[in-house]
Short mmCIF file of C-alpha atoms in Angstrom, two decimals:
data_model
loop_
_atom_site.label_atom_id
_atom_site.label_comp_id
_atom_site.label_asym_id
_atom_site.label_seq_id
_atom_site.Cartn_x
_atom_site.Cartn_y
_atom_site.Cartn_z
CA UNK A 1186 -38.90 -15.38 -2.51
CA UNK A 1187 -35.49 -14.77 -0.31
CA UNK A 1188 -33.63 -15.92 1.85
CA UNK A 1189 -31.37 -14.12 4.70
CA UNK A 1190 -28.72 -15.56 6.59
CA UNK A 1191 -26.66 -14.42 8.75
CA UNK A 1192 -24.01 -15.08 11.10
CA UNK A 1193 -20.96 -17.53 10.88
CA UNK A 1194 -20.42 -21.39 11.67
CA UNK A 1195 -19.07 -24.39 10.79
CA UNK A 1196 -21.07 -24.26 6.99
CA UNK A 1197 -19.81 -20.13 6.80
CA UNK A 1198 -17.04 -19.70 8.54
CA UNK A 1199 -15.87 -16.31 9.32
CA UNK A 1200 -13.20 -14.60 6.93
CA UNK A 1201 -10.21 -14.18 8.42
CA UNK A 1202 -6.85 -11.63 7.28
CA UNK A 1203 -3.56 -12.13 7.49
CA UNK A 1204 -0.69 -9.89 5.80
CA UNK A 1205 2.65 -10.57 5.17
CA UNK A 1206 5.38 -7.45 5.30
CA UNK A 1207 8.67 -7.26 4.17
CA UNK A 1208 10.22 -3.41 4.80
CA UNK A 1209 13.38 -3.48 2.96
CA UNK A 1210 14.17 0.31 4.70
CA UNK A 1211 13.96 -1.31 8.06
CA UNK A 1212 15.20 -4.43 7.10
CA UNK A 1213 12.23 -6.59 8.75
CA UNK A 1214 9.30 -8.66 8.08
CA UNK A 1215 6.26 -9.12 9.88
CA UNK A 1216 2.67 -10.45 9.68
CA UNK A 1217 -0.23 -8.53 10.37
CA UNK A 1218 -3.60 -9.37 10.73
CA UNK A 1219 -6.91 -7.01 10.94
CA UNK A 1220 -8.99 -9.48 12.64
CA UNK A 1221 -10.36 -9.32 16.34
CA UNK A 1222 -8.31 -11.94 18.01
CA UNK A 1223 -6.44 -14.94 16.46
CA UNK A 1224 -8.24 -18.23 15.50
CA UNK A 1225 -6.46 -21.41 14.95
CA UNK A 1226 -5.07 -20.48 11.17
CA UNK A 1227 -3.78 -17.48 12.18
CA UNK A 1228 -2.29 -18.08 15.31
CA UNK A 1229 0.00 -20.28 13.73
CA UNK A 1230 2.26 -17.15 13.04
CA UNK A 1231 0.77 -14.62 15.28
CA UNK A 1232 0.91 -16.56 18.26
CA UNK A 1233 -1.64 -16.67 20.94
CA UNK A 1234 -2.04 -12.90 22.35
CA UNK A 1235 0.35 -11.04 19.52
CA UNK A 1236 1.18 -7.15 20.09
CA UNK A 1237 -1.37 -5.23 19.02
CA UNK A 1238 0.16 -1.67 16.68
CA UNK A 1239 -0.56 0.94 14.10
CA UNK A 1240 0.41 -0.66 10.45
CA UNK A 1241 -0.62 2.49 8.55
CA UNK A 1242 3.17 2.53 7.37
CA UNK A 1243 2.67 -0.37 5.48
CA UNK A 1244 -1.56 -0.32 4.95
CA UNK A 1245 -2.72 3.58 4.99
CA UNK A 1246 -6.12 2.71 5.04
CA UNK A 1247 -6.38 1.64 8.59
CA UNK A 1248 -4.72 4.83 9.59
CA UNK A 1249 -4.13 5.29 13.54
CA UNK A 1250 -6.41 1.54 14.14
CA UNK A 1251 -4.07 -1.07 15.80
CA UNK A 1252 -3.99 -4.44 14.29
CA UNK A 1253 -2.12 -7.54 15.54
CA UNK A 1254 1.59 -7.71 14.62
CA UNK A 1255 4.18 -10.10 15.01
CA UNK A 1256 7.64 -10.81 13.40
CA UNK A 1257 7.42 -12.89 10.24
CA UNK A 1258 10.68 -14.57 8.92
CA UNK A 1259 12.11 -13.11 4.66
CA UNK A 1260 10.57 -15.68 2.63
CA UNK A 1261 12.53 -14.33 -0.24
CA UNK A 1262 9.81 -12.82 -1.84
CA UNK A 1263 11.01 -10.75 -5.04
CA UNK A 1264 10.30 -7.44 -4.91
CA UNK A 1265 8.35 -4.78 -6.97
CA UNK A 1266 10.52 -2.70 -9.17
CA UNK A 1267 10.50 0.92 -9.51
CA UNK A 1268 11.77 2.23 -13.03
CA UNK A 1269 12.15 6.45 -13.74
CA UNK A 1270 11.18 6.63 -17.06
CA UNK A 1271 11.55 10.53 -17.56
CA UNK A 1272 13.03 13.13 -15.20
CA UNK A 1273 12.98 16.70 -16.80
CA UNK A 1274 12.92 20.36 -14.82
CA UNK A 1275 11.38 22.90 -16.62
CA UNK A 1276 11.57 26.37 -15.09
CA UNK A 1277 10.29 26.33 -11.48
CA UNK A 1278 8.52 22.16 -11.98
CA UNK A 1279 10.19 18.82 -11.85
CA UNK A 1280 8.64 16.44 -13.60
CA UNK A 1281 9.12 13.08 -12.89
CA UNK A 1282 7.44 9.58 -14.72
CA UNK A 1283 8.19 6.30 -13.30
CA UNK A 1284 6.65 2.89 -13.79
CA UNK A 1285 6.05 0.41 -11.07
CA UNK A 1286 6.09 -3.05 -11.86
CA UNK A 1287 5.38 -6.65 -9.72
CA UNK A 1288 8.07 -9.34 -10.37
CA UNK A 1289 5.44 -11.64 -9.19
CA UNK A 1290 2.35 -11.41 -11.32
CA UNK A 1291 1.05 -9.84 -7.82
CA UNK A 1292 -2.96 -8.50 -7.96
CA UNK A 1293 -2.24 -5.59 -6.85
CA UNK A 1294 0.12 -2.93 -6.72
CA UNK A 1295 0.39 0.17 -4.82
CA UNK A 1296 2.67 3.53 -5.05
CA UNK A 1297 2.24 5.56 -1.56
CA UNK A 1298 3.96 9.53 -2.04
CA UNK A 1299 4.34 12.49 0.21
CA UNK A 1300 1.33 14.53 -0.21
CA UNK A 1301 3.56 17.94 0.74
CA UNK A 1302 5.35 18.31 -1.86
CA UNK A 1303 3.29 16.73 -5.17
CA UNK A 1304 1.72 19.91 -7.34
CA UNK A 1305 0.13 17.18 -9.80
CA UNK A 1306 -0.12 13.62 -10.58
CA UNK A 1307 -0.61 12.02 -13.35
CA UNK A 1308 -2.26 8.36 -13.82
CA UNK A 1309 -3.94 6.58 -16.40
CA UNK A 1310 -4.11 9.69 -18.55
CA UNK A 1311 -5.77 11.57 -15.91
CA UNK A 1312 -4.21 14.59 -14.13
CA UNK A 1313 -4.63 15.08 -10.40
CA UNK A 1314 -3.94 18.70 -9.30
CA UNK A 1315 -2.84 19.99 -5.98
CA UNK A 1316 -6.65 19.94 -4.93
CA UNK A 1317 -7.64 16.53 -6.63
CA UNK A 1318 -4.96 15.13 -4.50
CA UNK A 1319 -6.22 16.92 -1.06
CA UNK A 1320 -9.56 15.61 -1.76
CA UNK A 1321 -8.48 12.05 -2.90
CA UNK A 1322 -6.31 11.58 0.57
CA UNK A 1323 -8.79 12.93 2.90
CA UNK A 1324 -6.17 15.26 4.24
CA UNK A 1325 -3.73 12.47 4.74
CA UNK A 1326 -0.28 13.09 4.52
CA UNK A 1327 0.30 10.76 1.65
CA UNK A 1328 -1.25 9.93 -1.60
CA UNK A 1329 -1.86 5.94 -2.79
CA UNK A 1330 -2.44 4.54 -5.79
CA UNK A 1331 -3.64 1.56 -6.50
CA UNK A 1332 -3.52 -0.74 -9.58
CA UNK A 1333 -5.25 -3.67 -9.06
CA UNK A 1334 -4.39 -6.39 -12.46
CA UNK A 1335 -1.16 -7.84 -13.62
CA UNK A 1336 1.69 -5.98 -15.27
CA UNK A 1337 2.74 -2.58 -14.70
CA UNK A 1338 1.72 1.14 -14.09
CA UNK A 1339 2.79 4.58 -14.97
CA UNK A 1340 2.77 7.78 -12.56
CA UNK A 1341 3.91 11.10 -13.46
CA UNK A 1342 4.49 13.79 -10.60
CA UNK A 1343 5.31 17.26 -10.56
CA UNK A 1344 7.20 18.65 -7.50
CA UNK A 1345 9.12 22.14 -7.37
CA UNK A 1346 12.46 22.18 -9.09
CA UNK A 1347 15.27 20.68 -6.99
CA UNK A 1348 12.67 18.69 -4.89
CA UNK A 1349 13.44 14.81 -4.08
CA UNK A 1350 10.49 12.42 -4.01
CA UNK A 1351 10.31 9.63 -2.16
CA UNK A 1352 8.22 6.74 -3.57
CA UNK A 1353 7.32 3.47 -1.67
CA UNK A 1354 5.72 0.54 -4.01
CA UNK A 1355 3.94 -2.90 -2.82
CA UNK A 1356 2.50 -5.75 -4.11
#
């Protein structure tokens, strides 16, 4: 026997999303929510008809698809920490290891890099090579990582000699 349901109501109520943003480059905060239209939990900090933007910055996976925004106040959240365990240039490669960290026991952490200019990255033991990477982003023009479980995670990259990489970690 089964049984198929379907729908939402007031016994399965409809999941709702709401994200909270704090860009310390930008120096703002903001809530963001993928859902259709606000309902009465989240307008409580979206508001009743919030702005309506691209938050691939901050969540590549919706890419170009708007999703309602508004200003969120710093809740004094502490941040993830970035630490460069190795940094070595050999010959024409830089090779760089850092490990990303939560200071929050967060579920989750993510490391978003520049596609252009990563030869290689390393994760978990396994080496992703220029075309690993390519096929891994979809042709995105950055690479994330994910690590989903508490405590931290090491990344190795290798970039041309001389080469800066920019690194942005969430949790």
């Amino acid at each position: 026997a089964c049984v198929v349901t379907q729908g939402f109501g007031p016994d399965r109520p409809r999941p709702n999303s709401l994200l909270y943003v704090r860009d310390e480059v930008k120096g703002e905060a903001l809530w963001f929510s993928a859902d259709p239209a606000p309902d009465a939990w989240t307008r409580t900090v979206l508001g009743d008809d919030p702005e309506r933007a691209p938050v691939a910055d901050y969540f590549p996976p919706r890419g170009d698809e708007p999703a309602m925004v508004a200003p969120a106040p710093g809740l004094g959240i502490e941040l993830p920490t970035l630490t460069v365990v190795a940094d070595r240039t050999r010959g024409d490669v830089r090779t760089v290891r850092f490990r990303a960290e939560s200071q929050r026991s967060a579920w989750r952490l993510q490391v978003r890099l520049p596609r252009e200019p990563l030869a290689a990255c390393t994760v978990g033991g396994t080496r992703l090579d220029r075309a690993a990477l390519a096929e891994q982003t979809g042709g995105a023009d950055d690479v994330v990582l994910h690590h989903y479980g508490a405590g931290a995670f090491e990344v190795g990259c290798e970039v041309p000699a001389g080469t800066r990489l920019p690194v942005d970690v969430a949790d």
